[in-house]
Tab-separated table of C-alpha atoms and ligand atoms in Angstrom:
chain	number	residue	atom	x	y	z
U	12	MET	CA	0.000	0.000	0.000
U	13	PRO	CA	1.347	3.438	-0.841
U	14	ARG	CA	2.133	5.443	2.245
U	15	ALA	CA	-0.048	8.497	2.817
U	16	ALA	CA	1.792	11.755	2.306
U	17	ALA	CA	3.123	13.029	5.603
U	18	ARG	CA	0.870	15.698	7.034
U	19	PRO	CA	2.611	18.886	8.071
U	20	ALA	CA	3.157	18.840	11.827
U	21	ALA	CA	0.696	20.919	13.864
U	22	PRO	CA	2.084	24.114	15.344
U	23	VAL	CA	3.378	23.756	18.877
U	24	ILE	CA	2.536	25.441	22.153
U	25	LEU	CA	5.533	25.076	24.462
U	26	LEU	CA	4.498	24.655	28.098
U	27	THR	CA	7.186	24.339	30.744
U	28	GLY	CA	7.052	23.343	34.425
U	29	PHE	CA	9.728	23.010	37.095
U	30	GLU	CA	11.137	20.157	39.092
U	31	PRO	CA	10.429	20.266	42.856
U	32	PHE	CA	12.506	22.635	45.010
U	33	GLY	CA	12.745	23.964	48.536
U	34	GLY	CA	12.228	20.577	50.189
U	35	GLU	CA	8.949	19.770	48.377
U	36	SER	CA	8.575	16.373	46.716
U	37	VAL	CA	6.299	17.593	43.913
U	38	ASN	CA	5.938	20.756	41.920
U	39	PRO	CA	2.383	21.432	40.709
U	40	SER	CA	3.756	23.383	37.733
U	41	TRP	CA	5.213	20.217	36.253
U	42	LEU	CA	2.173	18.093	37.111
U	43	ILE	CA	-0.005	20.594	35.216
U	44	ALA	CA	2.341	20.833	32.220
U	45	SER	CA	2.744	17.068	31.919
U	46	ALA	CA	-1.033	16.566	32.204
U	47	LEU	CA	-1.496	18.805	29.151
U	48	ASP	CA	1.375	17.312	27.117
U	49	GLY	CA	0.150	16.087	23.732
U	50	GLU	CA	-3.260	17.783	23.950
U	51	THR	CA	-4.502	19.896	21.064
U	52	VAL	CA	-5.382	23.441	22.112
U	53	ALA	CA	-6.645	25.916	19.504
U	54	GLY	CA	-5.252	23.697	16.723
U	55	SER	CA	-1.780	23.472	18.248
U	56	THR	CA	-0.094	20.583	20.018
U	57	VAL	CA	1.016	21.207	23.583
U	58	ARG	CA	4.574	20.058	24.275
U	59	ALA	CA	5.563	19.956	27.935
U	60	VAL	CA	9.186	20.408	28.987
U	61	ARG	CA	10.461	20.110	32.564
U	62	LEU	CA	13.016	22.686	33.626
U	63	PRO	CA	15.545	22.207	36.417
U	64	THR	CA	15.023	24.619	39.317
U	65	GLU	CA	18.513	25.973	38.769
U	66	PHE	CA	19.505	29.423	37.587
U	67	ARG	CA	22.136	28.168	35.182
U	68	ALA	CA	20.586	25.028	33.727
U	69	SER	CA	16.982	26.277	33.477
U	70	LEU	CA	17.654	28.680	30.624
U	71	ARG	CA	19.881	26.188	28.820
U	72	VAL	CA	17.012	23.693	28.750
U	73	LEU	CA	14.470	26.375	27.862
U	74	ARG	CA	16.506	27.718	24.939
U	75	ALA	CA	17.039	24.187	23.596
U	76	ALA	CA	13.279	23.595	23.785
U	77	LEU	CA	12.584	26.831	21.892
U	78	ARG	CA	15.022	25.805	19.167
U	79	ARG	CA	13.630	22.278	18.944
U	80	HIS	CA	9.910	23.087	18.934
U	81	GLU	CA	9.822	26.546	17.329
U	82	PRO	CA	6.541	27.155	19.175
U	83	ARG	CA	3.842	29.620	18.158
U	84	LEU	CA	3.170	30.323	21.841
U	85	ALA	CA	5.340	29.664	24.895
U	86	VAL	CA	4.152	29.686	28.503
U	87	SER	CA	6.181	28.789	31.567
U	88	LEU	CA	4.603	27.684	34.830
U	89	GLY	CA	6.067	27.779	38.338
U	90	GLN	CA	4.942	27.110	41.893
U	91	ALA	CA	4.287	30.078	44.157
U	92	GLY	CA	3.378	28.588	47.537
U	93	GLY	CA	1.203	31.013	49.492
U	94	ARG	CA	-0.650	32.436	46.516
U	95	ALA	CA	-4.330	31.620	46.330
U	96	GLU	CA	-4.995	31.817	42.602
U	97	LEU	CA	-3.407	31.302	39.192
U	98	SER	CA	-1.132	34.352	38.970
U	99	ILE	CA	-0.786	35.677	35.449
U	100	GLU	CA	2.539	37.482	35.654
U	101	ARG	CA	2.734	40.911	34.049
U	102	ILE	CA	6.465	41.687	34.156
U	103	ALA	CA	9.872	39.990	34.273
U	104	ILE	CA	12.810	41.921	35.739
U	105	ASN	CA	16.509	41.639	34.949
U	106	VAL	CA	17.751	40.561	38.360
U	107	ASP	CA	18.486	37.349	40.241
U	108	ASP	CA	18.356	37.680	44.034
U	109	ALA	CA	17.934	34.265	45.633
U	110	ARG	CA	16.599	34.025	49.191
U	111	ILE	CA	17.268	30.257	49.176
U	112	PRO	CA	19.806	28.209	47.179
U	113	ASP	CA	18.560	26.682	43.921
U	114	ASN	CA	18.704	22.921	43.308
U	115	ALA	CA	22.386	23.207	42.284
U	116	ASP	CA	23.170	25.141	45.464
U	117	ALA	CA	23.668	28.411	43.612
U	118	ARG	CA	22.530	31.601	45.329
U	119	PRO	CA	23.114	34.596	43.067
U	120	ILE	CA	22.540	37.958	44.702
U	121	ASP	CA	21.819	41.038	42.597
U	122	VAL	CA	23.123	39.556	39.360
U	123	PRO	CA	21.427	40.394	36.036
U	124	VAL	CA	19.662	37.560	34.232
U	125	VAL	CA	21.087	38.912	30.965
U	126	ARG	CA	24.060	41.255	31.236
U	127	GLY	CA	23.251	44.479	29.387
U	128	GLY	CA	19.604	43.444	28.850
U	129	PRO	CA	16.696	45.826	29.405
U	130	ALA	CA	15.551	46.322	33.003
U	131	ALA	CA	12.316	44.455	32.340
U	132	TYR	CA	10.050	42.821	29.799
U	133	PHE	CA	6.273	42.780	29.819
U	134	SER	CA	4.422	39.540	29.239
U	135	THR	CA	3.164	39.393	25.666
U	136	LEU	CA	0.169	37.316	26.766
U	137	PRO	CA	-3.224	39.051	27.026
U	138	VAL	CA	-3.047	38.905	30.827
U	139	LYS	CA	-6.343	40.703	31.502
U	140	ALA	CA	-8.244	38.609	28.978
U	141	ILE	CA	-6.851	35.473	30.599
U	142	VAL	CA	-7.874	36.572	34.109
U	143	ALA	CA	-11.363	37.451	32.858
U	144	GLY	CA	-11.678	34.170	30.963
U	145	LEU	CA	-10.626	32.120	33.959
U	146	ALA	CA	-12.959	34.011	36.301
U	147	ALA	CA	-15.829	33.331	33.886
U	148	ARG	CA	-14.960	29.651	34.119
U	149	GLY	CA	-14.839	29.640	37.893
U	150	VAL	CA	-11.064	29.309	38.151
U	151	PRO	CA	-9.455	31.755	40.628
U	152	ALA	CA	-6.956	33.962	38.771
U	153	ALA	CA	-5.357	37.382	39.122
U	154	VAL	CA	-2.760	39.576	37.472
U	155	SER	CA	0.502	39.529	39.430
U	156	GLN	CA	2.880	42.468	39.324
U	157	THR	CA	5.987	40.484	40.281
U	158	ALA	CA	7.278	36.987	39.635
U	159	GLY	CA	9.853	37.417	42.425
U	160	THR	CA	13.625	37.286	41.920
U	161	PHE	CA	14.230	33.534	42.043
U	162	VAL	CA	14.402	30.947	39.247
U	163	CYS	CA	10.865	31.644	37.975
U	164	ASN	CA	11.545	35.306	37.252
U	165	HIS	CA	14.886	34.229	35.768
U	166	VAL	CA	13.150	31.873	33.326
U	167	PHE	CA	10.390	34.395	32.594
U	168	TYR	CA	12.977	37.079	31.753
U	169	GLY	CA	15.039	34.631	29.677
U	170	LEU	CA	11.913	33.537	27.793
U	171	GLN	CA	10.849	37.101	26.999
U	172	HIS	CA	14.411	37.998	26.000
U	173	ALA	CA	14.673	34.996	23.662
U	174	LEU	CA	11.400	35.849	21.906
U	175	ALA	CA	11.658	39.653	21.949
U	176	GLY	CA	11.063	41.074	18.494
U	177	THR	CA	9.309	37.922	17.246
U	178	ARG	CA	5.578	37.384	16.798
U	179	VAL	CA	5.583	34.512	19.281
U	180	ARG	CA	3.585	35.370	22.407
U	181	SER	CA	5.037	34.277	25.708
U	182	GLY	CA	4.604	34.681	29.419
U	183	PHE	CA	4.564	33.140	32.857
U	184	VAL	CA	1.918	31.791	35.222
U	185	HIS	CA	2.583	31.096	38.897
U	186	VAL	CA	0.395	28.435	40.480
U	187	PRO	CA	-0.577	27.760	44.125
U	188	TYR	CA	0.247	24.710	46.207
U	189	LEU	CA	-1.670	21.504	45.748
U	190	PRO	CA	-3.905	20.617	48.735
U	191	GLU	CA	-1.443	17.887	49.825
U	192	GLN	CA	1.404	20.447	49.920
U	193	ALA	CA	-0.678	23.048	51.745
U	194	ALA	CA	-1.651	20.465	54.357
U	195	VAL	CA	1.728	20.861	56.070
U	196	TRP	CA	1.573	24.678	56.023
U	197	PRO	CA	-1.384	25.626	58.234
U	198	GLY	CA	-3.493	28.296	56.561
U	199	ALA	CA	-1.746	28.092	53.189
U	200	PRO	CA	-4.117	28.302	50.203
U	201	SER	CA	-4.211	25.631	47.507
U	202	LEU	CA	-6.081	24.516	44.405
U	203	PRO	CA	-6.807	20.977	43.218
U	204	LEU	CA	-4.714	19.756	40.293
U	205	SER	CA	-7.785	19.306	38.067
U	206	THR	CA	-8.806	22.959	38.560
U	207	MET	CA	-5.309	24.163	37.712
U	208	VAL	CA	-5.049	21.936	34.625
U	209	ASP	CA	-8.416	23.234	33.440
U	210	GLY	CA	-7.365	26.835	34.090
U	211	VAL	CA	-4.024	26.543	32.304
U	212	ARG	CA	-5.671	24.849	29.304
U	213	GLU	CA	-8.108	27.779	29.099
U	214	ALA	CA	-5.265	30.310	29.531
U	215	LEU	CA	-3.420	28.703	26.602
U	216	ARG	CA	-6.574	28.770	24.489
U	217	ILE	CA	-7.136	32.462	25.184
U	218	ALA	CA	-3.471	33.315	24.594
U	219	ALA	CA	-3.504	31.441	21.281
U	220	THR	CA	-6.739	32.945	19.975
U	221	HIS	CA	-7.001	36.476	21.414
U	222	VAL	CA	-6.723	39.127	18.728
U	223	GLY	CA	-6.097	42.821	19.169
U	224	PRO	CA	-5.089	44.661	22.314
U	225	ASP	CA	-5.628	43.199	25.771
U	226	LEU	CA	-8.883	43.936	27.645
U	227	LYS	CA	-8.868	47.293	29.404
U	228	VAL	CA	-10.097	46.142	32.804
U	229	GLY	CA	-8.502	46.787	36.181
U	230	GLY	CA	-5.977	44.306	37.494
U	231	GLY	CA	-3.659	46.555	39.433
U	232	ALA	CA	-2.466	46.533	43.019
U	233	ILE	CA	-2.014	49.302	45.595
U	234	ASP	CA	1.072	47.642	47.091
T	309	PCA	N1	8.945	28.215	41.645
T	309	PCA	C1	10.151	28.967	41.935
T	309	PCA	C2	11.201	28.345	41.072
T	309	PCA	C3	10.663	27.053	40.599
T	309	PCA	C4	9.218	27.104	40.912
T	309	PCA	O1	8.373	26.273	40.590
T	309	PCA	C5	9.982	30.471	41.778
T	309	PCA	O2	8.861	30.974	41.962
T	309	PCA	O3	10.965	31.165	41.495
């Protein structure tokens, strides 16, 4: 039988998560990303890549993934224990300032992510549209004005830097603890994995399909 002509590969959405850090045995960001690996969202195939929670190695792995997949959209996820909702990050800043050592025992203090790079990059995701879309779906979400100064901000800045000047949208979403993680931190908020997977899938769909400027709705903070 003649072989069918190879179909052109579907465009890719790159979705990264991190390995566990800080004494945790799981990282919800990777559980979410791996749950969505292989799914089709807005006509694109989601490819999940796990990043080491290390300043140095994280961007090496991320850049290799960008080269390999040439995605049409790239979103990185990270755990932010203590936050109550999916945090759609607005801005990445050009500084590493680690309060705890990373998984390779590195603890950079006041070092730029990219020497000579701009002070900051904005997310190129429609952050307000994503928050509104998730709220409409019953998934707690908010704009966040800072991704911190640890490995997540490092990866977010490196991602925005790598894709600056291209038409590929990219950004970062911090996610809360899972209930089983929060159980050992009295009072800490959490969301079930299924809710977070559903919310991230919807965030990817909105990011891939939104046209025009972002929604002009409030999402600011006083402090
Ligand atoms: N969260 C950390 C790094 C890895 C992760 O999942 C952060 O917020 O920087």
